[in-house]
Amino acid sequence: MKWYGVCTIAASVVITTEVNAFEFRARFVERSGNTDTVISGNTLDGSTGTARRVRIQFGVFDDAAGPAPIGGFLGWNFGSISVTTSPDDPTVSDESRTPGRLTPFNFAPSGNGDPAADPFEAIFGIDATLGTQSPEWVCDPDGSIPPAPEALARAVNTWVSVYEITVNPRDFNSQGYQVTFAGNLIAATEWRTIGVPVPPDCGEPGNPSDDMPGTIIYAPIATVPVPFSAVLDVFGVPAPSAMAILLVGVSVVSRRRR
């Protein structure tokens, strides 16, 4: 089914004995230089035939039943992007990865979508997820050892860009086409230390050349993957009754990410 506007997935998650609820949300932005502009109504006007950089952004948000997971957004996996064009004009556009996965959502050795060739009509196997974190742990200027740095929680009640393609319409007289992003979304209930943290070795105050940084590694505890689908319309016009935000409720039980 075709969805317009921001695609939102509401999920209930059980973490040990505590029940929380939250929403995944997805939206499209156009990237120009270092500026992102939200694509209104998920409809991109490509009538000039100009190539446009488009990013999909995700976030995990509080809802009326409870807060978002404190570990933040973890990623998009088992992902796909497919282009559906007018039956009488199947070569209306060229879509390419530019570059596809965005740092730091490129932990998996491969996962930028298969097949690897651009432009594409359909790609599968996208794994745009986070891995472990090793934040910098260094001595204070006075030579003392600071507390261990915490893991970074991303996109909690806000947005983060995860994947970028370039949309290159080549026939503005076409009836329009759709680019569908789908797959699973994952959050982190928390980030736990793995191994034994090693504090920094601090020398004399004011002489940082003698200092040795510490090491700490965090790994995420993931929620159950939640399916999503979001459609970018190029040249298309949303139905008058299209809602800006759609909600789909699902119940899931927390487990480790596969």
mmCIF file of C-alpha atoms in Angstrom:
data_model
loop_
_atom_site.group_PDB
_atom_site.id
_atom_site.type_symbol
_atom_site.label_atom_id
_atom_site.label_comp_id
_atom_site.label_asym_id
_atom_site.label_seq_id
_atom_site.Cartn_x
_atom_site.Cartn_y
_atom_site.Cartn_z
ATOM 1 C CA MET A 1 0.000 0.000 0.000
ATOM 2 C CA LYS A 2 1.260 3.469 -0.876
ATOM 3 C CA TRP A 3 1.969 5.752 2.103
ATOM 4 C CA TYR A 4 2.252 9.529 2.012
ATOM 5 C CA GLY A 5 3.792 11.878 4.518
ATOM 6 C CA VAL A 6 6.043 10.923 7.387
ATOM 7 C CA CYS A 7 5.938 7.199 8.016
ATOM 8 C CA THR A 8 5.727 6.374 11.723
ATOM 9 C CA ILE A 9 5.831 2.982 13.390
ATOM 10 C CA ALA A 10 4.609 2.749 16.978
ATOM 11 C CA ALA A 11 6.136 -0.053 19.019
ATOM 12 C CA SER A 12 5.626 -1.437 22.507
ATOM 13 C CA VAL A 13 8.838 -2.888 23.900
ATOM 14 C CA VAL A 14 9.328 -5.067 26.964
ATOM 15 C CA ILE A 15 12.698 -4.594 28.694
ATOM 16 C CA THR A 16 13.105 -7.032 31.581
ATOM 17 C CA THR A 17 9.974 -6.334 33.663
ATOM 18 C CA GLU A 18 9.481 -2.724 32.585
ATOM 19 C CA VAL A 19 7.137 -1.903 29.707
ATOM 20 C CA ASN A 20 7.899 1.145 27.581
ATOM 21 C CA ALA A 21 6.358 2.436 24.386
ATOM 22 C CA PHE A 22 7.822 4.541 21.607
ATOM 23 C CA GLU A 23 7.577 5.444 17.955
ATOM 24 C CA PHE A 24 10.008 5.080 15.110
ATOM 25 C CA ARG A 25 9.640 7.845 12.542
ATOM 26 C CA ALA A 26 11.043 8.264 9.047
ATOM 27 C CA ARG A 27 11.161 11.276 6.764
ATOM 28 C CA PHE A 28 12.910 12.493 3.612
ATOM 29 C CA VAL A 29 15.106 15.584 3.316
ATOM 30 C CA GLU A 30 16.822 17.189 0.350
ATOM 31 C CA ARG A 31 20.531 17.767 0.855
ATOM 32 C CA SER A 32 22.076 20.912 -0.605
ATOM 33 C CA GLY A 33 25.639 21.602 0.472
ATOM 34 C CA ASN A 34 25.504 21.057 4.238
ATOM 35 C CA THR A 35 21.823 21.983 4.558
ATOM 36 C CA ASP A 36 18.867 19.608 4.836
ATOM 37 C CA THR A 37 15.361 20.696 3.851
ATOM 38 C CA VAL A 38 12.392 18.508 4.725
ATOM 39 C CA ILE A 39 10.574 17.300 1.609
ATOM 40 C CA SER A 40 6.990 18.359 2.220
ATOM 41 C CA GLY A 41 4.416 15.640 1.779
ATOM 42 C CA ASN A 42 7.160 13.219 0.712
ATOM 43 C CA THR A 43 6.654 14.630 -2.811
ATOM 44 C CA LEU A 44 9.653 15.837 -4.787
ATOM 45 C CA ASP A 45 9.062 18.200 -7.696
ATOM 46 C CA GLY A 46 11.464 17.050 -10.367
ATOM 47 C CA SER A 47 9.944 19.021 -13.236
ATOM 48 C CA THR A 48 13.274 20.723 -13.996
ATOM 49 C CA GLY A 49 14.898 17.343 -14.605
ATOM 50 C CA THR A 50 17.691 18.304 -12.201
ATOM 51 C CA ALA A 51 19.417 15.656 -10.095
ATOM 52 C CA ARG A 52 18.515 16.003 -6.409
ATOM 53 C CA ARG A 53 20.256 14.539 -3.358
ATOM 54 C CA VAL A 54 17.763 12.883 -1.016
ATOM 55 C CA ARG A 55 18.424 11.488 2.437
ATOM 56 C CA ILE A 56 16.206 9.345 4.585
ATOM 57 C CA GLN A 57 16.241 10.273 8.247
ATOM 58 C CA PHE A 58 15.082 8.229 11.200
ATOM 59 C CA GLY A 59 14.418 8.839 14.861
ATOM 60 C CA VAL A 60 12.929 7.168 17.914
ATOM 61 C CA PHE A 61 10.385 9.274 19.751
ATOM 62 C CA ASP A 62 8.407 9.306 22.990
ATOM 63 C CA ASP A 63 4.713 8.607 22.716
ATOM 64 C CA ALA A 64 1.769 8.969 25.078
ATOM 65 C CA ALA A 65 2.535 5.627 26.727
ATOM 66 C CA GLY A 66 6.181 6.255 27.580
ATOM 67 C CA PRO A 67 9.624 7.516 26.624
ATOM 68 C CA ALA A 68 11.881 6.452 23.804
ATOM 69 C CA PRO A 69 14.651 3.920 24.577
ATOM 70 C CA ILE A 70 17.576 5.679 26.208
ATOM 71 C CA GLY A 71 20.056 4.022 23.843
ATOM 72 C CA GLY A 72 18.572 5.825 20.864
ATOM 73 C CA PHE A 73 18.244 4.829 17.226
ATOM 74 C CA LEU A 74 20.403 1.864 16.248
ATOM 75 C CA GLY A 75 19.773 1.459 12.553
ATOM 76 C CA TRP A 76 17.983 0.153 9.478
ATOM 77 C CA ASN A 77 18.574 -3.410 8.320
ATOM 78 C CA PHE A 78 17.169 -5.958 5.894
ATOM 79 C CA GLY A 79 16.620 -2.804 3.859
ATOM 80 C CA SER A 80 15.570 -2.259 0.276
ATOM 81 C CA ILE A 81 14.990 0.616 -2.118
ATOM 82 C CA SER A 82 12.875 0.091 -5.212
ATOM 83 C CA VAL A 83 11.841 2.410 -8.021
ATOM 84 C CA THR A 84 8.359 2.064 -9.512
ATOM 85 C CA THR A 85 7.907 3.939 -12.774
ATOM 86 C CA SER A 86 5.046 4.475 -15.155
ATOM 87 C CA PRO A 87 4.284 1.282 -17.134
ATOM 88 C CA ASP A 88 4.579 3.145 -20.415
ATOM 89 C CA ASP A 89 7.866 4.824 -19.485
ATOM 90 C CA PRO A 90 10.066 2.437 -17.448
ATOM 91 C CA THR A 91 13.282 4.420 -18.024
ATOM 92 C CA VAL A 92 12.102 7.708 -16.591
ATOM 93 C CA SER A 93 14.869 8.119 -14.024
ATOM 94 C CA ASP A 94 18.299 7.198 -12.719
ATOM 95 C CA GLU A 95 18.720 6.649 -8.969
ATOM 96 C CA SER A 96 22.234 6.285 -7.550
ATOM 97 C CA ARG A 97 23.858 5.917 -4.129
ATOM 98 C CA THR A 98 25.734 9.080 -3.189
ATOM 99 C CA PRO A 99 27.192 7.374 -1.204
ATOM 100 C CA GLY A 100 24.350 5.291 0.258
ATOM 101 C CA ARG A 101 25.089 4.527 3.907
ATOM 102 C CA LEU A 102 26.214 7.502 5.943
ATOM 103 C CA THR A 103 28.757 7.434 8.765
ATOM 104 C CA PRO A 104 28.469 6.058 11.418
ATOM 105 C CA PHE A 105 25.680 3.768 10.143
ATOM 106 C CA ASN A 106 28.124 1.628 8.173
ATOM 107 C CA PHE A 107 29.358 -0.828 10.790
ATOM 108 C CA ALA A 108 28.597 -3.919 8.713
ATOM 109 C CA PRO A 109 31.468 -4.800 6.323
ATOM 110 C CA SER A 110 28.945 -4.881 3.500
ATOM 111 C CA GLY A 111 25.434 -3.576 3.434
ATOM 112 C CA ASN A 112 25.221 -0.684 0.986
ATOM 113 C CA GLY A 113 22.720 -2.599 -1.137
ATOM 114 C CA ASP A 114 22.987 -5.283 -3.827
ATOM 115 C CA PRO A 115 23.636 -5.180 -6.688
ATOM 116 C CA ALA A 116 26.448 -2.671 -6.266
ATOM 117 C CA ALA A 117 26.074 -1.008 -9.686
ATOM 118 C CA ASP A 118 24.528 2.444 -10.086
ATOM 119 C CA PRO A 119 22.108 3.661 -11.320
ATOM 120 C CA PHE A 120 19.699 1.126 -9.871
ATOM 121 C CA GLU A 121 16.061 0.132 -10.169
ATOM 122 C CA ALA A 122 16.049 -1.960 -7.004
ATOM 123 C CA ILE A 123 18.618 -2.775 -4.324
ATOM 124 C CA PHE A 124 18.362 -5.139 -1.376
ATOM 125 C CA GLY A 125 20.331 -6.229 1.672
ATOM 126 C CA ILE A 126 20.895 -2.749 3.102
ATOM 127 C CA ASP A 127 22.431 -2.843 6.595
ATOM 128 C CA ALA A 128 22.793 0.718 7.833
ATOM 129 C CA THR A 129 23.375 0.074 11.514
ATOM 130 C CA LEU A 130 25.704 1.071 14.322
ATOM 131 C CA GLY A 131 28.312 -1.202 15.866
ATOM 132 C CA THR A 132 30.266 -0.833 19.071
ATOM 133 C CA GLN A 133 31.355 2.546 20.428
ATOM 134 C CA SER A 134 34.741 3.466 21.873
ATOM 135 C CA PRO A 135 34.520 7.093 23.056
ATOM 136 C CA GLU A 136 37.719 8.959 23.809
ATOM 137 C CA TRP A 137 38.803 8.669 27.459
ATOM 138 C CA VAL A 138 41.637 11.043 28.284
ATOM 139 C CA CYS A 139 43.109 12.703 31.347
ATOM 140 C CA ASP A 140 41.833 15.980 32.745
ATOM 141 C CA PRO A 141 44.140 18.989 32.360
ATOM 142 C CA ASP A 142 45.025 18.770 36.068
ATOM 143 C CA GLY A 143 46.275 15.201 35.603
ATOM 144 C CA SER A 144 43.307 13.514 37.251
ATOM 145 C CA ILE A 145 41.368 10.606 35.787
ATOM 146 C CA PRO A 146 37.824 11.638 34.749
ATOM 147 C CA PRO A 147 34.815 9.326 34.926
ATOM 148 C CA ALA A 148 34.409 7.000 31.979
ATOM 149 C CA PRO A 149 32.717 8.688 29.018
ATOM 150 C CA GLU A 150 29.203 7.543 28.248
ATOM 151 C CA ALA A 151 28.049 5.995 25.000
ATOM 152 C CA LEU A 152 26.348 8.353 22.563
ATOM 153 C CA ALA A 153 22.596 7.894 22.097
ATOM 154 C CA ARG A 154 21.534 9.101 18.653
ATOM 155 C CA ALA A 155 18.206 10.410 17.378
ATOM 156 C CA VAL A 156 16.231 10.326 20.630
ATOM 157 C CA ASN A 157 13.252 12.611 19.943
ATOM 158 C CA THR A 158 15.117 14.055 16.993
ATOM 159 C CA TRP A 159 16.401 12.992 13.570
ATOM 160 C CA VAL A 160 19.547 11.520 12.082
ATOM 161 C CA SER A 161 20.429 10.994 8.408
ATOM 162 C CA VAL A 162 21.184 7.355 7.622
ATOM 163 C CA TYR A 163 21.238 6.869 3.827
ATOM 164 C CA GLU A 164 21.565 9.109 0.773
ATOM 165 C CA ILE A 165 20.673 8.631 -2.862
ATOM 166 C CA THR A 166 20.541 11.010 -5.808
ATOM 167 C CA VAL A 167 17.241 11.172 -7.655
ATOM 168 C CA ASN A 168 17.801 12.055 -11.304
ATOM 169 C CA PRO A 169 14.508 12.385 -13.213
ATOM 170 C CA ARG A 170 15.040 12.451 -16.955
ATOM 171 C CA ASP A 171 11.511 13.019 -18.287
ATOM 172 C CA PHE A 172 9.403 15.627 -16.541
ATOM 173 C CA ASN A 173 6.445 14.826 -18.807
ATOM 174 C CA SER A 174 6.075 11.405 -17.226
ATOM 175 C CA GLN A 175 3.174 10.492 -14.980
ATOM 176 C CA GLY A 176 5.572 10.350 -12.068
ATOM 177 C CA TYR A 177 7.159 7.537 -10.158
ATOM 178 C CA GLN A 178 7.835 6.341 -6.632
ATOM 179 C CA VAL A 179 10.951 5.398 -4.698
ATOM 180 C CA THR A 180 10.068 3.011 -1.858
ATOM 181 C CA PHE A 181 12.323 2.498 1.162
ATOM 182 C CA ALA A 182 11.536 -0.542 3.322
ATOM 183 C CA GLY A 183 13.051 -2.895 5.873
ATOM 184 C CA ASN A 184 13.399 -3.044 9.659
ATOM 185 C CA LEU A 185 14.185 -0.339 12.208
ATOM 186 C CA ILE A 186 16.012 -1.018 15.484
ATOM 187 C CA ALA A 187 16.586 0.973 18.657
ATOM 188 C CA ALA A 188 18.935 0.366 21.593
ATOM 189 C CA THR A 189 17.497 -0.151 25.044
ATOM 190 C CA GLU A 190 20.950 0.643 26.423
ATOM 191 C CA TRP A 191 24.689 0.476 25.727
ATOM 192 C CA ARG A 192 26.670 -1.919 27.928
ATOM 193 C CA THR A 193 30.401 -2.114 28.461
ATOM 194 C CA ILE A 194 32.112 -5.175 27.067
ATOM 195 C CA GLY A 195 35.437 -6.376 28.341
ATOM 196 C CA VAL A 196 37.251 -4.550 31.119
ATOM 197 C CA PRO A 197 37.528 -0.748 30.825
ATOM 198 C CA VAL A 198 41.066 0.577 31.197
ATOM 199 C CA PRO A 199 41.263 4.104 32.681
ATOM 200 C CA PRO A 200 43.785 6.534 31.255
ATOM 201 C CA ASP A 201 47.308 6.612 32.694
ATOM 202 C CA CYS A 202 47.840 10.212 33.715
ATOM 203 C CA GLY A 203 51.284 11.705 34.212
ATOM 204 C CA GLU A 204 52.255 15.070 35.607
ATOM 205 C CA PRO A 205 49.743 17.923 35.345
ATOM 206 C CA GLY A 206 50.484 20.197 32.405
ATOM 207 C CA ASN A 207 52.534 17.526 30.629
ATOM 208 C CA PRO A 208 50.009 15.630 28.473
ATOM 209 C CA SER A 209 52.771 13.986 26.448
ATOM 210 C CA ASP A 210 53.187 11.511 29.334
ATOM 211 C CA ASP A 211 49.481 10.614 29.382
ATOM 212 C CA MET A 212 48.111 7.396 27.952
ATOM 213 C CA PRO A 213 44.434 7.391 26.920
ATOM 214 C CA GLY A 214 42.104 4.827 28.393
ATOM 215 C CA THR A 215 39.861 2.406 26.557
ATOM 216 C CA ILE A 216 36.208 1.543 26.983
ATOM 217 C CA ILE A 217 33.942 -0.302 24.564
ATOM 218 C CA TYR A 218 30.160 -0.215 24.511
ATOM 219 C CA ALA A 219 27.852 -2.625 22.694
ATOM 220 C CA PRO A 220 24.131 -2.016 22.098
ATOM 221 C CA ILE A 221 21.259 -4.065 23.471
ATOM 222 C CA ALA A 222 18.784 -3.962 20.610
ATOM 223 C CA THR A 223 15.016 -3.935 20.444
ATOM 224 C CA VAL A 224 13.151 -6.281 18.151
ATOM 225 C CA PRO A 225 13.297 -5.076 14.517
ATOM 226 C CA VAL A 226 10.104 -3.283 13.484
ATOM 227 C CA PRO A 227 9.039 -3.266 9.797
ATOM 228 C CA PHE A 228 8.604 0.057 8.023
ATOM 229 C CA SER A 229 7.883 1.383 4.548
ATOM 230 C CA ALA A 230 8.105 4.960 3.273
ATOM 231 C CA VAL A 231 7.434 6.228 -0.250
ATOM 232 C CA LEU A 232 9.000 9.217 -1.972
ATOM 233 C CA ASP A 233 6.810 10.462 -4.842
ATOM 234 C CA VAL A 234 8.605 12.159 -7.723
ATOM 235 C CA PHE A 235 6.341 14.369 -9.849
ATOM 236 C CA GLY A 236 3.426 12.746 -8.028
ATOM 237 C CA VAL A 237 0.669 14.561 -6.171
ATOM 238 C CA PRO A 238 -0.547 13.169 -2.819
ATOM 239 C CA ALA A 239 -4.191 12.232 -2.525
ATOM 240 C CA PRO A 240 -6.223 15.052 -0.893
ATOM 241 C CA SER A 241 -7.011 12.831 2.059
ATOM 242 C CA ALA A 242 -3.386 11.842 2.638
ATOM 243 C CA MET A 243 -2.323 12.311 6.255
ATOM 244 C CA ALA A 244 0.937 13.955 7.187
ATOM 245 C CA ILE A 245 1.694 11.227 9.706
ATOM 246 C CA LEU A 246 0.643 7.588 9.734
ATOM 247 C CA LEU A 247 0.758 5.333 12.775
ATOM 248 C CA VAL A 248 0.977 1.556 12.758
ATOM 249 C CA GLY A 249 0.855 -0.231 16.103
ATOM 250 C CA VAL A 250 2.778 -3.435 16.758
ATOM 251 C CA SER A 251 3.767 -5.343 19.881
ATOM 252 C CA VAL A 252 7.292 -6.684 20.166
ATOM 253 C CA VAL A 253 9.497 -8.258 22.819
ATOM 254 C CA SER A 254 13.085 -7.113 23.326
ATOM 255 C CA ARG A 255 15.864 -9.416 22.160
ATOM 256 C CA ARG A 256 19.377 -9.094 20.886
ATOM 257 C CA ARG A 257 19.878 -7.863 17.366
ATOM 258 C CA ARG A 258 20.347 -10.584 14.809
#
